[in-house]
Coordinates of C-alpha atoms and ligand atoms in Angstrom, one line a residue:
M19 CA 2.7 -14.1 -10.7
K20 CA -0.9 -11.8 -12.4
K21 CA -1.0 -8.9 -10.1
S22 CA -3.9 -6.8 -9.4
P23 CA -4.0 -3.2 -10.5
L24 CA -3.8 -2.0 -7.1
Q25 CA -0.9 -4.6 -6.5
Q26 CA 0.9 -3.4 -9.2
A27 CA 0.5 0.1 -8.0
R28 CA 1.5 -0.8 -4.6
A29 CA 4.8 -2.5 -5.5
S30 CA 6.5 0.9 -6.4
Y31 CA 5.2 3.0 -3.0
Q32 CA 8.8 3.6 -0.8
P33 CA 8.1 3.1 2.6
K34 CA 9.1 6.6 3.9
L35 CA 12.1 5.8 6.5
P36 CA 12.9 7.9 10.0
L37 CA 15.9 10.2 9.3
G38 CA 17.8 8.2 11.0
L39 CA 18.0 5.7 9.0
R40 CA 18.3 7.3 5.8
G41 CA 22.0 7.7 5.3
N42 CA 25.0 7.7 7.5
V43 CA 24.3 5.9 10.5
S44 CA 25.4 6.9 14.1
I45 CA 24.7 4.7 17.0
H46 CA 23.6 6.0 21.0
E47 CA 23.7 3.7 23.5
G48 CA 22.0 4.7 27.0
A49 CA 22.6 3.0 30.5
P50 CA 22.8 -0.3 31.6
T51 CA 18.7 -2.1 31.4
Q52 CA 17.2 -4.6 34.1
S53 CA 14.3 -7.0 33.2
V54 CA 11.0 -5.9 34.4
D55 CA 10.6 -8.3 37.4
N56 CA 12.1 -11.7 38.5
Q57 CA 16.1 -9.1 37.9
G58 CA 18.3 -11.5 40.2
E59 CA 16.3 -14.8 38.4
I60 CA 16.6 -13.1 34.8
K61 CA 20.1 -12.4 34.9
Q62 CA 21.0 -15.8 36.3
L63 CA 19.4 -17.4 33.4
F64 CA 20.9 -14.7 30.8
P65 CA 24.4 -13.8 31.7
H66 CA 25.6 -13.2 28.5
T67 CA 22.5 -10.9 27.2
Y68 CA 21.0 -9.2 30.6
G69 CA 21.9 -5.7 31.2
L70 CA 22.5 -4.2 28.0
P71 CA 21.5 -0.5 27.0
L72 CA 18.8 0.5 25.1
V73 CA 20.4 2.0 22.0
D74 CA 19.0 4.4 18.9
F75 CA 20.8 5.1 15.8
Q76 CA 20.6 9.0 14.8
P77 CA 22.0 10.4 11.6
T78 CA 25.3 11.7 11.0
N79 CA 27.4 12.8 8.6
E80 CA 30.5 10.6 8.7
P81 CA 30.5 7.6 6.5
R82 CA 31.5 4.2 7.8
Q83 CA 32.6 0.9 5.9
Y84 CA 30.6 -2.3 6.3
E85 CA 31.9 -5.8 6.0
Q86 CA 30.6 -8.4 4.4
R87 CA 28.1 -10.2 6.0
N88 CA 25.5 -13.0 5.1
V89 CA 22.1 -12.7 7.4
G90 CA 19.3 -15.2 8.0
V91 CA 15.7 -14.6 8.3
I92 CA 12.4 -16.2 10.0
L93 CA 9.2 -15.9 10.2
S94 CA 7.6 -16.9 13.3
G95 CA 3.7 -17.7 14.2
G96 CA 0.5 -16.1 13.3
Q97 CA 0.7 -14.1 10.1
A98 CA 0.5 -10.1 10.6
P99 CA 0.7 -7.3 7.4
G100 CA 3.6 -6.4 6.9
G101 CA 5.7 -9.3 7.6
H102 CA 7.8 -9.0 4.2
N103 CA 7.9 -5.5 4.1
V104 CA 9.9 -6.1 7.4
I105 CA 12.7 -8.6 5.3
C106 CA 12.7 -5.8 2.3
G107 CA 13.8 -3.8 4.7
I108 CA 16.5 -6.2 6.3
F109 CA 17.4 -6.8 2.7
D110 CA 17.8 -3.1 1.2
E111 CA 19.7 -1.7 4.4
L112 CA 22.4 -4.9 4.0
K113 CA 23.0 -4.2 0.5
K114 CA 23.0 -0.2 1.1
Q115 CA 25.6 -1.2 3.8
N116 CA 27.8 -3.5 1.5
P117 CA 26.3 -4.9 -2.3
N118 CA 28.2 -8.3 -1.2
S119 CA 25.9 -8.8 1.3
R120 CA 23.1 -11.5 1.6
L121 CA 20.1 -12.4 3.1
Y122 CA 18.8 -16.5 3.1
G123 CA 14.9 -16.6 4.2
F124 CA 14.5 -20.6 6.7
L125 CA 11.7 -21.6 5.3
M126 CA 8.2 -22.3 7.2
G127 CA 9.4 -21.2 10.2
P128 CA 11.7 -21.4 13.0
G129 CA 11.3 -25.9 11.7
G130 CA 13.2 -23.8 8.6
L131 CA 16.2 -23.5 10.5
V132 CA 16.5 -26.9 12.6
D133 CA 15.6 -28.5 9.4
H134 CA 18.6 -26.9 6.8
K135 CA 15.2 -25.8 4.6
Y136 CA 15.9 -21.9 3.1
I137 CA 16.7 -19.9 0.0
E138 CA 18.8 -16.7 -0.9
L139 CA 16.0 -13.9 -0.9
T140 CA 17.8 -12.1 -4.5
S141 CA 16.6 -8.8 -5.6
D142 CA 14.5 -10.4 -8.0
I143 CA 12.3 -12.6 -5.3
I144 CA 12.2 -9.5 -3.2
D145 CA 10.4 -7.4 -5.3
E146 CA 7.9 -9.2 -5.8
Y147 CA 6.9 -9.1 -2.0
R148 CA 7.3 -5.0 -1.5
N149 CA 4.2 -4.1 0.6
T150 CA 2.6 -6.8 0.5
G151 CA 0.8 -8.4 3.0
G152 CA 0.7 -12.4 3.7
F153 CA 4.1 -14.5 4.9
D154 CA 3.9 -16.8 1.6
L155 CA 7.9 -14.9 0.6
I156 CA 9.4 -17.8 2.6
G157 CA 6.2 -18.9 5.2
S158 CA 6.0 -18.9 8.8
G159 CA 5.5 -21.6 11.6
R160 CA 4.8 -22.5 15.2
T161 CA 7.8 -24.7 15.8
K162 CA 9.3 -23.7 19.5
L163 CA 13.0 -23.1 19.4
E164 CA 14.1 -24.0 23.3
E165 CA 16.4 -27.1 23.3
P166 CA 19.8 -26.8 22.7
S167 CA 19.8 -30.0 20.1
Q168 CA 17.9 -27.4 18.0
F169 CA 20.3 -24.2 18.2
E170 CA 22.9 -26.9 17.6
A171 CA 20.9 -28.1 14.1
G172 CA 20.7 -24.9 14.0
L173 CA 24.3 -23.4 13.7
E174 CA 25.3 -26.4 11.8
I175 CA 23.5 -24.8 8.6
L176 CA 24.2 -21.2 9.8
R177 CA 27.8 -22.2 10.0
Q178 CA 27.7 -24.1 6.0
L179 CA 26.0 -20.4 4.3
Q180 CA 28.4 -18.4 6.8
I181 CA 25.3 -16.7 8.5
S182 CA 26.6 -14.1 10.8
A183 CA 23.4 -13.4 12.1
L184 CA 19.6 -14.3 12.1
V185 CA 16.5 -12.1 12.7
I186 CA 13.3 -13.6 14.3
I187 CA 10.5 -12.2 13.6
G188 CA 7.6 -13.2 16.1
G189 CA 5.8 -12.4 18.8
D190 CA 6.3 -12.6 22.5
D191 CA 7.1 -16.3 22.7
S192 CA 9.4 -16.1 19.5
N193 CA 11.5 -13.2 21.1
T194 CA 11.5 -14.7 24.5
N195 CA 13.0 -18.3 21.8
A196 CA 14.6 -15.6 20.1
C197 CA 16.4 -14.2 23.2
V198 CA 17.2 -17.8 24.6
L199 CA 19.0 -18.5 21.1
A200 CA 21.0 -15.1 21.1
E201 CA 22.1 -15.9 24.8
Y202 CA 23.5 -20.1 24.0
Y203 CA 25.1 -18.1 20.7
A204 CA 26.9 -16.0 23.2
A205 CA 27.7 -18.4 26.1
H206 CA 29.3 -21.0 23.0
Q207 CA 30.8 -18.3 21.2
S208 CA 29.0 -19.6 18.6
G209 CA 29.9 -16.1 16.3
V210 CA 25.8 -15.9 15.6
Q211 CA 23.8 -12.7 16.5
V212 CA 20.3 -13.1 16.8
I213 CA 17.4 -10.0 16.7
G214 CA 14.3 -10.2 17.1
C215 CA 11.2 -8.1 15.5
P216 CA 8.0 -7.5 17.6
K217 CA 5.3 -8.8 15.2
T218 CA 1.5 -9.8 16.0
I219 CA -2.0 -8.6 15.3
D220 CA -2.9 -9.3 18.8
G221 CA -1.2 -6.0 19.9
D222 CA -0.4 -7.6 22.9
L223 CA 3.9 -6.6 22.4
K224 CA 4.2 -3.5 23.6
N225 CA 5.3 -1.9 26.5
E226 CA 7.3 1.5 27.3
Q227 CA 10.0 0.3 24.2
I228 CA 7.9 -1.2 22.2
E229 CA 5.0 1.3 20.6
T230 CA 3.4 -1.2 19.3
S231 CA 3.4 -4.5 17.6
F232 CA 3.0 -4.5 13.6
G233 CA 0.3 -5.7 11.8
F234 CA -2.7 -4.3 14.4
D235 CA -2.6 -1.3 12.7
T236 CA -3.7 -2.9 8.8
A237 CA -5.5 -5.8 10.9
C238 CA -7.7 -3.7 13.2
K239 CA -8.4 -1.2 10.0
T240 CA -9.3 -4.6 7.9
Y241 CA -11.9 -5.3 10.3
A242 CA -13.5 -2.0 11.4
E243 CA -14.3 -1.9 7.4
V244 CA -16.2 -4.8 7.7
I245 CA -17.6 -4.3 10.8
G246 CA -18.6 -0.4 9.6
N247 CA -20.8 -2.3 6.7
I248 CA -22.2 -4.7 9.0
Q249 CA -23.0 -2.0 10.9
R250 CA -24.9 0.0 8.2
D251 CA -26.6 -3.3 6.4
A252 CA -27.9 -3.5 10.0
N253 CA -29.2 0.1 10.5
S254 CA -30.5 -0.2 7.2
A255 CA -32.3 -3.4 7.1
R256 CA -32.9 -3.5 11.5
K257 CA -33.5 -7.0 11.8
Y258 CA -30.6 -8.5 13.0
W259 CA -28.0 -9.3 16.3
H260 CA -24.6 -9.5 14.5
F261 CA -22.4 -11.2 17.3
I262 CA -18.9 -10.5 16.1
K263 CA -15.3 -12.4 17.9
L264 CA -12.7 -10.6 16.7
M265 CA -9.3 -12.1 16.9
G266 CA -6.7 -11.8 19.6
R267 CA -5.6 -14.8 21.4
S268 CA -5.4 -13.1 24.8
A269 CA -5.6 -9.5 25.1
S270 CA -8.5 -7.9 23.6
H271 CA -6.8 -5.1 21.7
I272 CA -8.1 -5.9 18.8
A273 CA -11.7 -5.8 20.2
L274 CA -11.2 -2.4 22.1
E275 CA -9.5 -0.7 18.8
C276 CA -11.9 -1.4 16.6
A277 CA -14.5 -0.9 19.2
L278 CA -13.3 2.6 19.4
Q279 CA -13.0 3.3 15.4
C280 CA -16.6 1.8 14.5
Q281 CA -18.4 2.4 18.2
P282 CA -20.8 -0.6 18.3
N283 CA -23.7 -1.2 20.6
V284 CA -21.6 -3.4 23.0
A285 CA -17.9 -4.7 23.1
I286 CA -17.0 -7.0 25.7
I287 CA -13.1 -6.5 27.1
S288 CA -11.5 -9.7 28.5
E289 CA -9.5 -7.7 31.2
E290 CA -12.6 -5.8 32.6
V291 CA -14.4 -9.3 33.0
E292 CA -11.7 -10.5 35.0
A293 CA -11.1 -7.9 36.7
K294 CA -14.9 -7.5 37.4
G295 CA -14.7 -11.7 38.7
Q296 CA -17.9 -11.5 36.0
T297 CA -19.3 -15.3 35.0
L298 CA -20.1 -15.9 31.5
A299 CA -23.5 -15.4 33.0
D300 CA -23.0 -12.0 34.2
I301 CA -21.7 -11.2 30.4
V302 CA -24.6 -12.9 29.2
E303 CA -27.0 -10.6 31.4
H304 CA -25.1 -7.6 30.3
I305 CA -25.9 -8.3 26.2
A306 CA -29.2 -8.7 26.8
S307 CA -30.0 -6.3 29.0
V308 CA -28.7 -3.9 25.7
V309 CA -30.6 -5.7 23.6
A310 CA -34.1 -5.4 25.3
A311 CA -33.4 -1.6 26.3
R312 CA -33.0 -1.5 22.1
A313 CA -36.1 -3.1 21.5
N314 CA -37.9 -1.0 24.5
Q315 CA -37.4 1.7 21.3
G316 CA -38.0 -0.6 18.2
N317 CA -34.1 -1.1 17.8
N318 CA -34.2 -4.8 17.4
F319 CA -30.7 -4.7 15.6
G320 CA -27.4 -4.2 16.7
T321 CA -23.7 -5.0 16.9
V322 CA -21.4 -7.4 19.7
L323 CA -17.8 -7.4 19.8
I324 CA -16.3 -10.3 21.3
P325 CA -12.5 -10.9 21.9
E326 CA -11.2 -14.5 20.7
G327 CA -9.5 -14.4 24.0
L328 CA -12.8 -14.3 26.1
I329 CA -13.3 -17.6 27.5
E330 CA -9.7 -18.1 29.2
F331 CA -10.4 -14.5 31.3
V332 CA -13.5 -15.9 32.6
P333 CA -12.1 -16.2 36.5
A334 CA -13.9 -19.8 37.0
I335 CA -12.8 -20.8 33.7
K336 CA -9.3 -19.2 33.5
K337 CA -8.7 -21.5 36.9
L338 CA -9.7 -24.6 35.0
I339 CA -7.3 -23.7 32.6
A340 CA -4.3 -23.2 35.2
E341 CA -5.1 -26.8 36.2
L342 CA -5.5 -28.3 33.0
N343 CA -2.7 -27.1 32.0
D344 CA -0.7 -28.1 34.3
L345 CA -2.1 -31.4 34.7
L346 CA -2.6 -32.4 31.1
A347 CA 1.8 -31.3 31.5
A348 CA 2.2 -34.0 34.4
H349 CA 0.4 -36.5 32.7
K350 CA 1.9 -35.9 28.9
Q351 CA 2.4 -39.4 28.8
E352 CA -0.9 -40.8 30.1
T353 CA -2.9 -38.8 28.5
E354 CA -1.4 -38.8 25.1
S355 CA -2.9 -41.5 23.3
M356 CA -7.1 -40.9 25.1
N357 CA -10.0 -40.1 22.7
V358 CA -11.6 -37.2 23.7
T359 CA -14.4 -39.6 25.6
E360 CA -11.4 -41.1 28.1
L361 CA -9.6 -37.5 28.2
R362 CA -13.0 -35.8 29.5
A363 CA -13.7 -38.7 32.0
W364 CA -10.1 -39.1 32.8
L365 CA -10.5 -35.0 33.8
T366 CA -13.2 -35.7 35.4
Q367 CA -11.9 -37.6 38.0
N368 CA -8.3 -36.1 38.4
L369 CA -9.8 -32.3 38.3
Q370 CA -10.8 -30.3 41.4
P371 CA -13.8 -31.0 41.6
E372 CA -14.7 -27.1 41.5
N373 CA -13.3 -27.3 38.3
A374 CA -14.4 -30.4 37.1
A375 CA -18.0 -28.7 37.4
T376 CA -17.0 -25.6 35.3
L377 CA -15.5 -27.7 32.7
N378 CA -19.0 -29.8 32.9
S379 CA -21.0 -26.9 33.0
L380 CA -19.5 -25.7 29.2
P381 CA -21.3 -27.1 26.3
D382 CA -19.0 -29.8 24.5
A383 CA -17.6 -28.0 21.9
V384 CA -16.3 -25.5 24.4
A385 CA -15.0 -28.2 27.2
N386 CA -13.4 -30.6 24.3
Q387 CA -11.4 -27.9 23.0
L388 CA -9.8 -26.7 26.0
A389 CA -9.1 -30.2 27.5
L390 CA -7.5 -30.7 24.2
E391 CA -4.3 -30.4 22.5
R392 CA -2.6 -26.6 22.8
D393 CA 0.0 -25.3 20.5
P394 CA 2.9 -25.8 20.4
H395 CA 3.8 -22.5 23.1
G396 CA 1.2 -24.0 25.2
N397 CA -1.5 -21.8 24.5
V398 CA -5.1 -23.2 24.2
Q399 CA -6.2 -22.7 20.4
V400 CA -9.3 -20.3 21.2
S401 CA -9.7 -19.8 17.7
L402 CA -11.6 -22.2 17.2
I403 CA -14.1 -22.1 20.4
E404 CA -17.1 -20.2 18.4
T405 CA -17.5 -17.8 22.0
E406 CA -20.1 -15.7 19.8
K407 CA -22.3 -19.0 18.9
L408 CA -22.0 -19.5 22.7
L409 CA -22.7 -16.0 23.9
S410 CA -25.9 -15.3 21.7
E411 CA -27.5 -19.0 22.1
M412 CA -27.1 -17.9 26.0
V413 CA -28.3 -14.6 24.8
G414 CA -31.5 -16.2 22.6
A415 CA -32.5 -18.1 26.2
K416 CA -32.4 -15.2 28.5
L417 CA -34.7 -13.1 26.5
S418 CA -36.6 -16.1 26.1
Q419 CA -36.9 -16.4 30.2
W420 CA -37.8 -12.6 30.1
K421 CA -40.2 -12.9 27.3
T422 CA -42.1 -15.0 29.6
E423 CA -41.8 -12.6 32.8
G424 CA -43.1 -9.9 30.5
K425 CA -39.6 -8.0 31.1
Y426 CA -38.6 -8.3 27.0
I427 CA -40.9 -7.6 24.2
G428 CA -38.5 -7.9 20.9
K429 CA -37.6 -10.3 18.5
F430 CA -34.4 -11.5 18.5
S431 CA -32.6 -13.1 15.2
P432 CA -28.5 -13.6 15.5
L433 CA -26.2 -13.8 13.0
H434 CA -22.7 -14.5 13.8
H435 CA -19.4 -13.8 12.2
F436 CA -15.5 -14.3 13.1
F437 CA -12.9 -11.7 11.8
G438 CA -9.8 -13.2 12.4
Y439 CA -7.8 -14.4 9.2
E440 CA -9.7 -12.1 6.8
G441 CA -7.2 -9.5 8.3
R442 CA -3.8 -11.0 9.2
C443 CA -2.5 -11.2 5.3
A444 CA -3.9 -8.0 4.3
A445 CA -1.5 -5.2 2.5
P446 CA 0.0 -3.6 4.9
S447 CA -1.7 0.0 5.0
N448 CA 1.1 2.9 5.1
Y449 CA 1.7 2.9 8.7
D450 CA 2.6 -1.0 8.6
A451 CA 4.3 -0.6 5.2
D452 CA 6.5 2.4 6.9
Y453 CA 7.0 0.9 10.4
C454 CA 8.2 -3.0 8.6
Y455 CA 10.1 -1.3 6.4
A456 CA 11.4 0.8 9.2
L457 CA 12.1 -2.5 11.4
G458 CA 13.6 -4.0 9.3
A459 CA 16.4 -1.2 8.6
S460 CA 17.2 -1.5 12.3
A461 CA 17.5 -4.9 12.6
A462 CA 19.8 -4.6 9.8
Q463 CA 21.9 -1.4 11.9
L464 CA 21.4 -3.7 15.1
I465 CA 23.3 -6.3 13.7
A466 CA 25.9 -4.0 12.2
A467 CA 26.6 -2.6 15.3
G468 CA 27.3 -6.3 16.5
K469 CA 24.2 -6.4 18.9
T470 CA 22.6 -9.8 20.0
G471 CA 19.6 -10.6 21.9
Y472 CA 18.0 -7.4 21.2
M473 CA 15.0 -6.3 19.4
A474 CA 14.6 -4.1 16.4
I475 CA 12.1 -1.2 17.4
V476 CA 10.8 2.3 16.2
K477 CA 9.6 5.1 18.3
N478 CA 7.4 8.3 17.9
T479 CA 5.3 6.4 15.4
T480 CA 2.3 8.5 16.0
A481 CA 4.1 11.5 14.3
P482 CA 5.0 12.2 10.6
A483 CA 7.5 9.3 9.3
E484 CA 10.9 10.9 9.2
Q485 CA 10.4 12.1 12.7
W486 CA 10.6 8.3 14.0
V487 CA 13.4 7.2 15.8
A488 CA 14.5 4.0 14.8
G489 CA 16.7 2.1 17.8
G490 CA 16.9 -1.4 19.5
V491 CA 16.1 -3.0 23.0
P492 CA 17.6 -5.8 24.8
I493 CA 14.9 -8.6 24.8
T494 CA 15.8 -9.4 28.6
M495 CA 14.7 -5.8 29.8
M496 CA 11.2 -7.1 28.7
M497 CA 10.9 -10.4 30.1
N498 CA 9.9 -11.7 34.3
M499 CA 9.2 -15.0 35.0
E500 CA 6.0 -16.9 34.6
R501 CA 4.4 -20.1 35.0
R502 CA 4.4 -22.2 31.3
N503 CA 2.9 -25.7 30.8
G504 CA 3.8 -26.8 34.8
Q505 CA 7.2 -24.5 35.3
M506 CA 8.6 -20.9 35.5
K507 CA 10.1 -19.9 33.1
P508 CA 11.3 -16.4 31.9
V509 CA 8.7 -14.7 29.4
I510 CA 8.9 -11.8 27.8
R511 CA 5.4 -9.8 29.9
K512 CA 2.5 -9.9 27.1
A513 CA 0.8 -6.5 27.5
L514 CA -3.2 -6.8 28.1
V515 CA -5.3 -3.9 28.2
R516 CA -5.0 -1.8 31.0
L517 CA -8.5 -0.4 32.4
D518 CA -6.7 2.3 33.6
G519 CA -5.1 3.2 30.3
A520 CA -6.7 6.3 28.2
P521 CA -7.8 3.6 25.4
F522 CA -10.3 1.6 27.5
K523 CA -11.1 4.8 29.7
T524 CA -12.3 6.6 26.4
F525 CA -14.4 3.4 25.0
A526 CA -15.6 2.9 28.8
A527 CA -16.8 7.0 28.6
H528 CA -19.1 6.5 25.6
R529 CA -20.3 2.5 26.0
D530 CA -23.5 3.4 27.2
E531 CA -24.3 5.8 24.8
W532 CA -23.7 3.4 21.8
A533 CA -25.7 1.2 23.1
Q534 CA -28.6 3.1 23.7
D535 CA -28.2 4.8 20.5
T536 CA -26.8 4.1 17.4
C537 CA -24.1 6.0 17.0
Y538 CA -21.9 3.5 14.5
V539 CA -19.0 4.8 12.5
Y540 CA -18.4 3.3 9.1
P541 CA -14.3 3.5 8.6
G542 CA -14.4 2.2 5.1
P543 CA -11.5 0.2 3.5
I544 CA -8.0 1.2 4.1
Q545 CA -6.9 4.5 1.6
Y546 CA -3.0 3.6 0.5
F547 CA -3.1 6.9 -1.6
G548 CA -4.1 10.4 -1.2
P549 CA -3.8 12.6 1.5
A550 CA -2.2 12.4 4.8
E551 CA -4.9 12.7 7.1
V552 CA -6.7 9.5 5.6
C553 CA -3.8 7.7 4.8
D554 CA -1.4 7.8 7.3
Q555 CA -3.5 7.6 10.4
C556 CA -2.1 5.1 13.4
T557 CA -4.7 3.3 14.6
I558 CA -6.9 5.2 18.1
T559 CA -5.2 3.3 20.6
L560 CA -1.6 4.0 20.1
K561 CA -2.7 8.0 19.6
L562 CA -4.4 7.9 22.8
E563 CA -1.9 5.8 24.6
Q564 CA 0.4 9.0 23.4
G565 CA -1.6 11.2 24.7
K566 CA -2.1 12.5 21.1
Ligands
FBP12 P1 0.7 -14.7 16.9 O1 0.4 -14.1 18.3 O2 2.1 -15.6 16.5 O3 1.4 -13.7 16.3 O4 -0.4 -15.5 16.2 C1 -1.8 -14.3 16.4 C2 -2.6 -14.9 15.9 O5 -3.3 -14.5 14.6 C3 -4.0 -15.2 17.3 O6 -4.5 -13.8 17.4 C4 -4.9 -16.5 16.8 O7 -5.0 -16.6 18.1 C5 -3.5 -17.7 16.4 O8 -2.7 -16.2 15.8 C6 -4.5 -17.9 15.4 O9 -3.6 -19.6 15.5 P2 -3.2 -19.8 14.0 O10 -2.8 -19.1 12.8 O11 -2.7 -20.9 14.4 O12 -4.6 -20.4 13.7

């Protein structure tokens, strides 16, 4: 494989490990835990993996013998920078514990376990992927592991390969499924431990125990670089309004972090839209008034950041999606074979009149996407909805109206961008490279400690890496019951942007100034080599959340 000079130099980067994982390791166990809500139901559903203690790893002088073991690893869901380093961290730690231990990678996501598609990961293979972006080492997929038949099919290959532990690297849905699998294998005394790792560029798998999901740091820095470049172009040419949609299926963490890094003229935060009960028309009015105010100063240019998931947070559309999900789940057979025109007609008849009206008020492309197929986890595929174009068209129409009313005197030339896939496979920042490697090593330690139904965690990551603290959190601790496809299900609670949190408050305190004036910041590209204050910084979100 031909490598760029940067790739070659980056291959020899040695990720920094927390002190607690460097030499001999002892495990410290805390008090029993409880789920964040619905304790009774979650306990009943997870009798073998509920109530376990939090654990962390500390350095010790006592050496320990580790038995030989075979471990499997799966990458699940969307790509996120650093996934390869999690696998490298597991591999190195396993081999350090016992050189005869082996690591197997299941191919193309959880489906690889069910379909028995795997490779053994040897040092020759692993060394090619150190500190690289992407998930191409073993591929990823969105197959949902939820049926006992899948668990049994998995068990067959695990037994064949004598694998006694499985690491599932994924987001909230995948880790929920990891816990279901852990419970099933524990209940059936299958002799297989299951450990999760917090992955997703969306940044919404975080809570008291998980500081951030890996990949968020690199993805935001990658988008912020390009947004900064666009802003500099906008400020040079002074003739375009750039409507930039940013990935993040649900939560607006990416849009918020990019706003904090780049100081754009407008950034919409979906969670605020929902809290204020705003309509699409309200959002359009807000953007148009910023465009008009800047035009009054002769500034017919600017940037608008739009979170990918916005549409689902507009209350009327949210209500519509909730009914659509239930209705389509209840009439799966009947609706499955319909083409989109038939489906739209059927929905108009069967939705509540208010929701049917909302659906039919949307442009066809958006309405069809909402009505069509969900991903395997039941999510609307928001990355396929062109919200940036929808909003700029509506803003253009509003400005034309204001022009005829004599309220606007500018020129509005919008350009559109969608940044998502550009950042999901970027070479991990030092933060993600270190964080992921430590998560992998931590997962291997949890396995050695006999744990199952845990997620590997690393805390205190705003400090230098040697002061980070690795450990594990019982997955059930992060669960509550939520409605999914018409049924109440145990799931890990998604972390949305908190409007009372420091990142949003900091943004809200500055946004009027950023709208009016041109306060752009140009973050520039991720730096891998150089002073720590340039190369080893975490996101602004994380610093503000941790009060740093
Ligand atoms: P995960 O939650 O699986 O990490 O995926 C996140 C994400 O990148 C979202 O931001 C985006 O909406 C979605 O994946 C896109 O999905 P796909 O890769 O299937 O196009």
